[in-house]
XYZ file of C-alpha atoms in Angstrom:
614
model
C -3.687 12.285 125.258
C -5.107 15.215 123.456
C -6.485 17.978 125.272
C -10.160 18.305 123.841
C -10.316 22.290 124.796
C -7.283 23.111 122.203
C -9.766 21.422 119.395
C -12.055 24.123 117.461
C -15.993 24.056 118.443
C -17.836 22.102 116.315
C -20.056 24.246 113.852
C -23.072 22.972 112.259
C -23.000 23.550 108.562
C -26.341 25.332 107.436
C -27.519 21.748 105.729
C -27.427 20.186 109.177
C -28.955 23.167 111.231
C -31.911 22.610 107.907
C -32.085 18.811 109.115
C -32.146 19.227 113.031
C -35.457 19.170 113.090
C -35.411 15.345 111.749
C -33.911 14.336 114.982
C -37.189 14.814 117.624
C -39.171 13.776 114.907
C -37.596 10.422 113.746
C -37.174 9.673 117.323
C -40.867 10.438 118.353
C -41.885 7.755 115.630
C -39.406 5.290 116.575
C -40.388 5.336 119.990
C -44.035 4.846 118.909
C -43.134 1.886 116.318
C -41.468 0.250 119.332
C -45.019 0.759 121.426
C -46.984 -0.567 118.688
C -45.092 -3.177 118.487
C -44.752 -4.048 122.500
C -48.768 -3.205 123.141
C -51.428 -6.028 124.098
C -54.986 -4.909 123.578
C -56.171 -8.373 124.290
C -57.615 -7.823 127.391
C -58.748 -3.772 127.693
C -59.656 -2.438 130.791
C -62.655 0.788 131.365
C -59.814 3.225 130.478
C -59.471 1.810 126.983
C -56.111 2.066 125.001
C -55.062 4.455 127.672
C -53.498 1.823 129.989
C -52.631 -1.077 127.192
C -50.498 1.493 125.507
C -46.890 0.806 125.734
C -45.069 3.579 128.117
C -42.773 4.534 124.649
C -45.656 5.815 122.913
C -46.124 8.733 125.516
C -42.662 9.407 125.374
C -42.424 9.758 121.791
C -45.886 11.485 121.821
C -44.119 14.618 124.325
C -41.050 14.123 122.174
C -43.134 15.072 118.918
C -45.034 17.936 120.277
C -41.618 19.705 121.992
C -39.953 18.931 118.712
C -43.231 20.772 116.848
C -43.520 23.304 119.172
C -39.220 23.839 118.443
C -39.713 24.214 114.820
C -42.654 26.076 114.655
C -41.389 28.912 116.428
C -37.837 29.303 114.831
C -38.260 31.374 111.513
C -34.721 29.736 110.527
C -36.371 26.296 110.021
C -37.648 25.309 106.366
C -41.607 25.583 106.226
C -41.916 22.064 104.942
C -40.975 20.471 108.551
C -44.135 21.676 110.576
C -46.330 19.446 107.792
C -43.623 16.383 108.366
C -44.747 16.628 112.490
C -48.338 17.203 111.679
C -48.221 13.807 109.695
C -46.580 12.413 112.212
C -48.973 13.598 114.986
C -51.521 11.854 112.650
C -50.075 8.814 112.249
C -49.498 8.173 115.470
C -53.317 9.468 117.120
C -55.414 7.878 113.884
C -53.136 4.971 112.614
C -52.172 3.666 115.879
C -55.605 2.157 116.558
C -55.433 0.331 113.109
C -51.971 -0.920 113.379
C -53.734 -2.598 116.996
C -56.172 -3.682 116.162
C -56.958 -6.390 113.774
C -60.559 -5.779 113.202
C -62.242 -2.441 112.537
C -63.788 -0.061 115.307
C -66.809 1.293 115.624
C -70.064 -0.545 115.519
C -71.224 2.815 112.954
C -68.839 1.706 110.654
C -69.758 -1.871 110.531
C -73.102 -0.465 110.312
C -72.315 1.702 107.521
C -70.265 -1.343 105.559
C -74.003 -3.329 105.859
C -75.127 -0.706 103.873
C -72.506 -0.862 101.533
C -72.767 -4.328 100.928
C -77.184 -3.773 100.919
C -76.527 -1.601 98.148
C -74.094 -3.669 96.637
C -76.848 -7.304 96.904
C -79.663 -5.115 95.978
C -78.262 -2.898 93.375
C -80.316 -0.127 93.894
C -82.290 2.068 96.349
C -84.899 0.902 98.836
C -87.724 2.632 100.023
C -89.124 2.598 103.794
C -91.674 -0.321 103.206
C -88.717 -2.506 102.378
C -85.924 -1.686 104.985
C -87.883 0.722 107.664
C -85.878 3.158 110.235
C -82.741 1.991 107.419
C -84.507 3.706 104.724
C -82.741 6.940 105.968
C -79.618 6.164 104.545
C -80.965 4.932 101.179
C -82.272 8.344 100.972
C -78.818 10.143 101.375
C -76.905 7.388 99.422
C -74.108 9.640 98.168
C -71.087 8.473 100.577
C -72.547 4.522 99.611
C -72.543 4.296 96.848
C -69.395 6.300 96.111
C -68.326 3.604 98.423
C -69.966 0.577 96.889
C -68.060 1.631 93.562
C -64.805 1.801 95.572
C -65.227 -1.562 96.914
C -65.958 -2.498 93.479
C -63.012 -1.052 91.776
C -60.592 -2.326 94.912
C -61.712 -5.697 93.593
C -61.814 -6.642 97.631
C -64.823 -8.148 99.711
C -66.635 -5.441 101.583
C -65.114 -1.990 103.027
C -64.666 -4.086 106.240
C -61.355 -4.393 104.498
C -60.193 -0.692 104.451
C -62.110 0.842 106.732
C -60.008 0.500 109.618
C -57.998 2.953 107.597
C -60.375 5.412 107.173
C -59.747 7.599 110.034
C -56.294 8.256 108.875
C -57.366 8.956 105.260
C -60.170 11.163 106.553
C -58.198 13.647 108.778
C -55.915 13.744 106.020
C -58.859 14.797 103.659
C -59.247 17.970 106.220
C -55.898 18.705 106.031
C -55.662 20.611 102.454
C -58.896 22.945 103.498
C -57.670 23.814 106.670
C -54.349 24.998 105.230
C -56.237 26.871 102.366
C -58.954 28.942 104.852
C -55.808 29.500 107.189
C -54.129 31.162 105.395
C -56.674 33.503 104.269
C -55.964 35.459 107.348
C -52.513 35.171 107.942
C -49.154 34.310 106.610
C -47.632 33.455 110.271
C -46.789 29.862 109.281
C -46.607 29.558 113.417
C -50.495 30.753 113.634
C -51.492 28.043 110.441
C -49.164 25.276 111.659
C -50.055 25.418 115.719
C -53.724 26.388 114.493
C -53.836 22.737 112.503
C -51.976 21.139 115.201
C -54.708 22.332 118.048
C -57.371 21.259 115.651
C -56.797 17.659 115.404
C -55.666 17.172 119.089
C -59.405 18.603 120.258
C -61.017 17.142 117.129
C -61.805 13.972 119.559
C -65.311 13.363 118.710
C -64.707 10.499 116.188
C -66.626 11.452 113.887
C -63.774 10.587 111.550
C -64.712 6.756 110.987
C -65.941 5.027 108.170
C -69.061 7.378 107.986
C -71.023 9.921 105.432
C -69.782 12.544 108.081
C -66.290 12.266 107.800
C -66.538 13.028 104.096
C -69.183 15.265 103.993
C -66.727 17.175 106.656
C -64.299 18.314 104.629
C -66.380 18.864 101.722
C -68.191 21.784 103.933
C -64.362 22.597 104.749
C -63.595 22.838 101.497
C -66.704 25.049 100.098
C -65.767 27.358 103.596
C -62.476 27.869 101.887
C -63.462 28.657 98.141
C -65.943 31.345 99.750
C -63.705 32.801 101.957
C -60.837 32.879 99.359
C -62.413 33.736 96.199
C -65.459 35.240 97.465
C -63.929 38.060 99.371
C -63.438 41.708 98.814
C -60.563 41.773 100.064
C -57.859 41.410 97.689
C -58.046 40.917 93.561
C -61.734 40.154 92.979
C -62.314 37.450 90.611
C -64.103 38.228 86.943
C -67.179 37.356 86.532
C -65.879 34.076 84.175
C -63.303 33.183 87.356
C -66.340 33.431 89.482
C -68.827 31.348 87.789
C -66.091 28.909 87.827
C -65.512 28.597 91.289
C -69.594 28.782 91.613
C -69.413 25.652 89.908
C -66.908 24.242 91.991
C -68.353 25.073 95.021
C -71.972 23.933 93.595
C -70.721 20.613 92.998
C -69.248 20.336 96.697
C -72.085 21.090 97.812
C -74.268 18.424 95.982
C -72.043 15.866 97.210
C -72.649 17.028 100.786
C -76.308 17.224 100.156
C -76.937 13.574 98.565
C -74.303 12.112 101.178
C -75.506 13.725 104.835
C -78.520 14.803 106.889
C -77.023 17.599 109.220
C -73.776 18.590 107.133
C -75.879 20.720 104.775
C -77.828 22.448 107.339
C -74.205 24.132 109.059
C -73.233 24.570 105.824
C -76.364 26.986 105.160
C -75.972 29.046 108.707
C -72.596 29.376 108.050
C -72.738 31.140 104.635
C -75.518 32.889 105.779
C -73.346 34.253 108.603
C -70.563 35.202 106.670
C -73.138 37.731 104.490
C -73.203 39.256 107.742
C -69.645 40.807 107.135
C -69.548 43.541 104.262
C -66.302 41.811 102.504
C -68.895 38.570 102.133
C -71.798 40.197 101.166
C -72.075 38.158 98.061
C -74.988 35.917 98.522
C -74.068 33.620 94.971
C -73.037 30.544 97.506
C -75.562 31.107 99.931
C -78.470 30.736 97.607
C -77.129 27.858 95.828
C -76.171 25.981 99.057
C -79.967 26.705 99.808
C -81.927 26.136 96.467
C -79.251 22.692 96.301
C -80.438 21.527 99.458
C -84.586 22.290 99.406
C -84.149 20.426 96.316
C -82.767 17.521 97.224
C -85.338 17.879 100.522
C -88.715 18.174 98.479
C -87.684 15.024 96.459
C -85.228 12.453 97.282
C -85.298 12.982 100.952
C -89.040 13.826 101.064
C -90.636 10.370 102.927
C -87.770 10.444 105.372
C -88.376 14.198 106.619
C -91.698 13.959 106.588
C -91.866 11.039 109.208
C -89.305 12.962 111.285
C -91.076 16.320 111.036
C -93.021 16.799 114.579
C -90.127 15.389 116.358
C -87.979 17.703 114.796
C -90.389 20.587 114.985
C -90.998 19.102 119.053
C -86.783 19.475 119.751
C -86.665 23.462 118.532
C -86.434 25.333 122.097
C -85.516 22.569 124.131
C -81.838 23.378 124.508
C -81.749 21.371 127.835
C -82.558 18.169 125.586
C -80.396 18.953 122.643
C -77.263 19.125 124.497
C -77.543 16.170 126.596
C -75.089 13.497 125.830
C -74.197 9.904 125.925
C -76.955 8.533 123.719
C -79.482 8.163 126.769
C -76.804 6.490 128.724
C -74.758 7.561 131.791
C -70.571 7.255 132.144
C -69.996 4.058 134.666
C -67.284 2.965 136.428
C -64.056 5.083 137.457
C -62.372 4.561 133.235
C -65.095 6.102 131.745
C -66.069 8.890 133.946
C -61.990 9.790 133.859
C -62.424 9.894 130.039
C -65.439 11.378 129.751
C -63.709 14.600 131.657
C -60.691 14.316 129.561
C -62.703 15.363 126.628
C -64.812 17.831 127.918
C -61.887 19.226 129.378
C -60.003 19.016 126.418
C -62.633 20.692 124.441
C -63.129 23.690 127.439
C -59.650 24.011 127.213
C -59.757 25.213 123.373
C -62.368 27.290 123.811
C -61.304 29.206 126.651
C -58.071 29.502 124.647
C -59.999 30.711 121.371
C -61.374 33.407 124.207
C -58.089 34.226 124.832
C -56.982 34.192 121.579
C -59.185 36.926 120.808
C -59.373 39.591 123.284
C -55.498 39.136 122.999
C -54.841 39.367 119.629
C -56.593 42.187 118.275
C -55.865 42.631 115.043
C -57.238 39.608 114.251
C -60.629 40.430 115.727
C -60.822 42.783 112.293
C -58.853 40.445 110.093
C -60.488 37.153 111.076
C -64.035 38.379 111.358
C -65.191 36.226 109.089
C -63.926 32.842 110.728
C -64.747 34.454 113.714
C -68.710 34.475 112.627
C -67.901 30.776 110.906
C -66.948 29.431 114.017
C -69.939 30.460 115.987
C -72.609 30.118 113.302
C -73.538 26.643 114.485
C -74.162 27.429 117.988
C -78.107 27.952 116.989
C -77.987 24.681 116.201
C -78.268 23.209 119.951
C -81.325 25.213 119.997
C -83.281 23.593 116.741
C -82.309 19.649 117.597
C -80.873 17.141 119.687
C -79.727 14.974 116.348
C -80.098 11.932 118.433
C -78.674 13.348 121.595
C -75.479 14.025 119.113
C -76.137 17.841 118.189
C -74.083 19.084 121.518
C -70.697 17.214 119.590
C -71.900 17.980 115.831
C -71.550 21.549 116.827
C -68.142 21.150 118.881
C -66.808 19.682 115.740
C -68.214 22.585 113.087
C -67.196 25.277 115.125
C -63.817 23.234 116.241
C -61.333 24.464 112.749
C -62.028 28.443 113.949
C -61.761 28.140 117.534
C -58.494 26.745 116.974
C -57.243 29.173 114.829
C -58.224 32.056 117.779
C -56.847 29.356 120.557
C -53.387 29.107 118.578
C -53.065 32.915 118.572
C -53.237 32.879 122.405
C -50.309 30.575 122.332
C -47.995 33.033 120.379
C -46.632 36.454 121.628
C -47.772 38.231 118.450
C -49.365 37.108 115.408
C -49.000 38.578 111.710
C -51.761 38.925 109.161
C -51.188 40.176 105.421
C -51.872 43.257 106.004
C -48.903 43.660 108.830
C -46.234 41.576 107.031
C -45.694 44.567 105.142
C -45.167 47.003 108.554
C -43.062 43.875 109.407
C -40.966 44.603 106.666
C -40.687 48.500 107.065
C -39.807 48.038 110.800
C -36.653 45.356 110.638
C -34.691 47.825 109.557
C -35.341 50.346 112.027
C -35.033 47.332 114.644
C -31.435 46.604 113.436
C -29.955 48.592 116.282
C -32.298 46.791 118.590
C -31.609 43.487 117.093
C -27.796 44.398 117.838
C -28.771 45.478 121.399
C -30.292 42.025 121.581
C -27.506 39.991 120.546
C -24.913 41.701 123.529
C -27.280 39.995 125.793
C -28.022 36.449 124.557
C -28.459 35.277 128.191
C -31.116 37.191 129.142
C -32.923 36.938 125.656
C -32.816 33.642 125.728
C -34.422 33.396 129.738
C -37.333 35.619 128.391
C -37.303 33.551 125.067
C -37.758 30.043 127.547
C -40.079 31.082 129.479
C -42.519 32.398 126.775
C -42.183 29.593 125.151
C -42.309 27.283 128.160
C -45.404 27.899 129.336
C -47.429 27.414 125.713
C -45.435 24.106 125.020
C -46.824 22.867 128.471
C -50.613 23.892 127.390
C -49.741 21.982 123.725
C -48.408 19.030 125.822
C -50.979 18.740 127.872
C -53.789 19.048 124.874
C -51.675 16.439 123.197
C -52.020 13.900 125.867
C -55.120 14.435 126.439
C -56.274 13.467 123.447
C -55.435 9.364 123.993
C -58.064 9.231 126.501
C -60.550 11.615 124.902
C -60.228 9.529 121.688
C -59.002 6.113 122.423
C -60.706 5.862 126.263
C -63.738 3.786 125.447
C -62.160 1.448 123.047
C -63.150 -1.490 125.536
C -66.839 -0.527 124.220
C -65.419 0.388 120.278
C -63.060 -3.163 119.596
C -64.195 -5.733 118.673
C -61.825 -8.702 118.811
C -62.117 -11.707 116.196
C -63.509 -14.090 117.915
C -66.877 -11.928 118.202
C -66.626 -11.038 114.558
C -66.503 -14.597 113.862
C -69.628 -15.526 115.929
C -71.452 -13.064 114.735
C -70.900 -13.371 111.026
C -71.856 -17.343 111.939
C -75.086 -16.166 113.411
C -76.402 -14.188 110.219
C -74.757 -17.478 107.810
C -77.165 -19.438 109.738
C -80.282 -17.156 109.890
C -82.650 -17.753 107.426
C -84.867 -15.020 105.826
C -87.542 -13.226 108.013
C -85.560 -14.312 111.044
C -85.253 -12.132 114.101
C -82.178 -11.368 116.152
C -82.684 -10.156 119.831
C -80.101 -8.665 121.586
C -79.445 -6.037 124.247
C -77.857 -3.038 122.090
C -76.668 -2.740 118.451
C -72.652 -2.821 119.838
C -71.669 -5.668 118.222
C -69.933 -5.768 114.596
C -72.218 -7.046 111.809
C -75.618 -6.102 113.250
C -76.876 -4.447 110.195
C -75.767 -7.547 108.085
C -78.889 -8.764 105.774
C -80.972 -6.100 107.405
C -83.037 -6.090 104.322
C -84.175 -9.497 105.397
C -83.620 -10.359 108.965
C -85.230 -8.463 111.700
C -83.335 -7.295 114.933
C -84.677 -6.328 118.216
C -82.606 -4.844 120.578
C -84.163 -4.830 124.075
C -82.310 -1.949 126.320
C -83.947 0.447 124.048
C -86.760 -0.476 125.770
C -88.569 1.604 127.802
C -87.631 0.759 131.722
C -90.464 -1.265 132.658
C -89.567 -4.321 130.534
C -86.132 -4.420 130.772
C -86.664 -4.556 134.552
C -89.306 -7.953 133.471
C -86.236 -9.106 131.682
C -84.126 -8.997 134.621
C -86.593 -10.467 136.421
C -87.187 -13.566 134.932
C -84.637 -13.105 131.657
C -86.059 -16.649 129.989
C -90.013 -16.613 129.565
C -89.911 -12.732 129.048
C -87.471 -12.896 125.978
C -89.281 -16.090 125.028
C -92.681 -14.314 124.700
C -90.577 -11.207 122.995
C -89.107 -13.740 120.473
C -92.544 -15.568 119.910
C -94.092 -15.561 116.707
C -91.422 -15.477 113.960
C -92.757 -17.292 110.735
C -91.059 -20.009 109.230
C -88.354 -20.328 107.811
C -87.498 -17.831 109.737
C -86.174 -18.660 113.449
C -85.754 -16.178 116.583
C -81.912 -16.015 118.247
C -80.945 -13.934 120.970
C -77.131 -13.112 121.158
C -75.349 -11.956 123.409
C -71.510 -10.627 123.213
C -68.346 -9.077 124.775
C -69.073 -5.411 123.168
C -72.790 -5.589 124.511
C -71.291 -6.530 127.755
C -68.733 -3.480 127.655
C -71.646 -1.141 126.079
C -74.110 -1.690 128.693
C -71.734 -2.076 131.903
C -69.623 1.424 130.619
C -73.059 2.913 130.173
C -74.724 2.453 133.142
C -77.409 0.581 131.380
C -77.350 -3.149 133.022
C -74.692 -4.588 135.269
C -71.972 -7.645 134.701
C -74.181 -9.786 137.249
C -77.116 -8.838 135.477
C -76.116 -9.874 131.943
C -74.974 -12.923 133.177
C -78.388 -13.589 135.289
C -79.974 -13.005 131.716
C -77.439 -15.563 129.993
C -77.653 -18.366 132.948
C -81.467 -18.372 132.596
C -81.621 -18.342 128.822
C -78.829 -21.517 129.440
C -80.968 -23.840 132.101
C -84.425 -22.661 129.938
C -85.860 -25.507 127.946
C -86.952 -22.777 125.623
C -83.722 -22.408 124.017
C -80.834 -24.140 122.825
C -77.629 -22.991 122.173
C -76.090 -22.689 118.437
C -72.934 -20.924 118.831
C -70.021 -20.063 121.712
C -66.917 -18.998 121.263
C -64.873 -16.825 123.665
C -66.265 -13.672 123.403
C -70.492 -14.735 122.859
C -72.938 -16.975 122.779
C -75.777 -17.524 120.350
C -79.428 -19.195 121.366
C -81.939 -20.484 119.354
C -85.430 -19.987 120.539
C -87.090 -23.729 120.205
C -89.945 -24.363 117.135
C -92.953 -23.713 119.389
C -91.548 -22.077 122.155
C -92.614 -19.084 123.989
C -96.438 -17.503 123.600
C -97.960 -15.171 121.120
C -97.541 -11.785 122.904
């Protein structure tokens, strides 16, 4: 037998201390394959996707971020493999809901794809006569109709058929802009890379779906980084040629934010304005056209809109207690989505407090990274001028999200380099050679102090990690909607005849903007309290009155599905018993007869003549 301890020690050649990093990574995403593969979301609980998933994909998820955390820190390591376990961390938080599921989330997006496919049957814009409260988003039509060409071009049906997708392809959108305004502070590729990594792990508010904001996102991303790069004083200043040229480019960003989203242009304004505020950014050029581009496009286009909303808008400014209250005028029920509902706002203190951190810590970037400093707060005014419809408190978590991650990732790392000390770096290795020598006779006790520096941060990053499953994926029993329900609802609006009327009790159900040039919808839990507690009551003759009157050939349904179930039960709006009081009395009524059932709904047809006039 040969004795193993006579053999040589095996030494890694450099090529596979260069590929080590694979070996986390491959194994994080074949231990999520295997849990896509091995999870049921047939039957989703109040905690969402957070107890279908498989157990493999949390493994592979703490694999990935220890194998990140690994890499990033170890200069040795090629700067291409941080961006391979970024992609990965995407793929598996935004493609592992589409690889699930096998219709799209999100009753927004199916909203959004009815206006797609309105723009698409009508072939042009609408004004608020013709499609009422929907006019709004014939008025910003830029994301629609860039989408309606797509759809066109695809050669496929609708968007229904990508836009499962879309949260994957939007992150990735953000991705390029991050890097870019990044690295306008620093050259630590430990600061960029844990700074991106941070950003999408808290960036849990979803507004990365098939959506005008996702796009119009990192288009105000991407106009924050041509200011702050070309716009600066630090540095080679541009000619005045090179400058009108990136003018240009940012002007045209900024028209497609304009024509595409409501609130988008507004940060965008505050937060050039607030970078004037620094003397490096004192160039007003982008401010002023970001302004003049959007009181344009205000005074004209979006003129009939605004001027409807005005007094409730001009009613919101000073009511911070309204503007930051959440949920949509609903309350977190039951024990999933409480738990998930803390996750986030956990998740998101959790940044925050680390951005703190981040900068009383690290002070040289409290000079260097002024400006993303002042970018990062500039939309906190915003909670004061509108609620946004009781979204404004997570519009302005998102904005200010890509800088307080950059300040939270500092607080991570023992010391941070900008540009300006990578060239002290460079004048002090040599006079640390002796130390570095010093170092290396004690490798023990560097590499304690190394593990436990680096063991405590790789905890906080786990934790972040994890917790953004729940904060993202948590309410999915409200956001999925299986086939079945697509099914009967898409046989509900074949059926429906023009001027018909759909009643239902909230708009979370897939298709409910389909035709809504032409059929009417009513849903009745936005209703003030008073009648929905007469609909409880006696759930028949009160909808039966509400559903009176429809002219021929138009007929009145009421529907009632799964994802209004989850919506209303999750949101403390009406209970499981009550819902089904409301369907067993619309079943026994002679008032209505039923149309369509399948296994997640039911469809009734109000009878010709029933009801009374209200």
């Amino acid at each position: 037998m040969t004795d193993l301890s006579d053999l040589p020690p095996v030494r890694l050649g450099r090529r596979g201390r260069a590929v080590r990093p694979a070996v986390p990574l491959l194994a994080a995403l074949a231990l999520w394959g295997y849990a896509v593969r091995h999870t049921d979301v047939s039957r989703l609980d109040d905690f969402g996707l957070v107890t279908a998933l498989h157990p493999a994909f949390w493994a592979g998820l703490a694999v990935l971020t220890t194998g990140f955390w690994c890499t990033v820190r170890d200069p040795r390591r090629p700067g291409g493999w941080p961006a391979a376990y970024v992609l990965g961390l995407l793929l598996m938080e935004r493609a592992t809901q589409a690889l699930l599921y096998p219709t799209p989330l999100y009753a927004w997006a199916w909203k959004h794809d009815g206006v797609v496919e309105h723009l698409l049957t009508a072939g042009g814009l609408q004004n608020a006569d013709q499609v009422g409260d929907m006019a709004v988003y014939d008025q910003w039509p830029g994301f629609f109709a860039a989408q309606a060409a797509l759809v066109r071009l695809l050669g496929v049906e609708s968007a229904a058929m990508y836009m499962a997708w879309w949260p994957l392809v939007s992150s990735l959108m953000l991705l390029l802009p991050l890097l870019l305004i990044y690295r306008t502070f620093t050259e630590d590729r430990r600061l960029i890379w844990t700074a991106v990594w941070l950003f999408y792990t808290a960036n849990w508010v979803g507004q990365d779906y098939f959506s005008p904001q996702s796009v119009a996102f990192a288009l105000h991303l991407g106009v924050l980084a041509v200011v702050l790069r070309r716009y600066g004083r630090t540095g080679e200043a541009p000619g005045r040629q090179g400058q009108a040229v990136w003018t240009a480019v940012a002007g045209a960003l900024v028209v497609a934010i304009v024509i595409s989203h409501q609130l988008t242009p507004g940060m965008l304004v505050v937060s050039l304005l607030a970078l004037c505020l620094v003397r490096r950014h004192r160039d007003w050029v982008p401010a002023l056209t970001t302004v003049v581009i959007f009181l344009a496009w205000c005074l004209t286009a979006a003129l009939p809109f605004l001027s409807a909303a005005l007094p409730d808008m001009v009613r919101s400014v000073g009511d911070i207690g309204g503007n930051v209250a959440t949920g949509y005028g609903t309350t977190p029920t039951g024990t999933g989505a409480v738990a998930t509902s803390w996750a986030a706002r956990l998740l998101s203190g959790s940044v925050l407090l680390l951005a703190v951190v981040g900068i009383v810590r690290q002070r040289v970037l409290r000079h260097r990274a002024m400006p993303l400093l002042l970018v990062a707060a500039a939309p906190l005014p915003m909670l004061v001028a509108s609620s946004y419809g009781s979204e404004m408190i997570f519009r302005v978590l998102m904005f200010l999200l890509p800088g307080a991650a950059f300040f939270a990732a500092a607080a991570l790392l023992p010391e941070v380099r900008t540009l300006t000390a990578e060239a002290r770096a460079a004048e002090a290795r040599g006079a640390g050679a002796g130390s570095a020598a010093a170092v290396r006779r004690r490798p023990a006790l560097a590499a304690v102090r190394g593990g436990l520096r680096a063991g405590g941060p790789l905890l906080v990053l786990l934790a972040g990690t994890l917790a953004f499953v729940p904060s993202y994926s948590g309410k999915d029993r409200i956001n999925y909607f299986p086939p079945e329900e697509v099914a009967l609802v898409r046989q509900l609006f074949d059926r429906a005849a023009e001027g018909s009327t759909v009643v239902a009790a909230n708009r979370n159900y897939p298709l409910a903007y389909a035709s809504y040039g032409t059929i009417d919808h009513y849903w009745f839990l936005e209703d003030d309290r008073r009648h929905i507690d007469e609909i409880v009551k006696d759930p028949a003759a009160t909808l039966a009155r509400d559903m009176a009157g429809v002219e021929r050939p138009g007929r009145a349904y009421f529907l009632l599905t799964r994802g209004q179930r989850a919506d209303s039960e999750m949101n403390g709006q009406l209970t499981g018993a009550q819902l089904d009081r409301i369907e067993e009395s619309v079943a026994r009524s002679e008032l209505f007869r039923p149309v369509a059932r399948n296994s997640a709904g039911v469809v009734y047809e109000l009878r010709t003549g029933g009801g009374a006039e209200r």
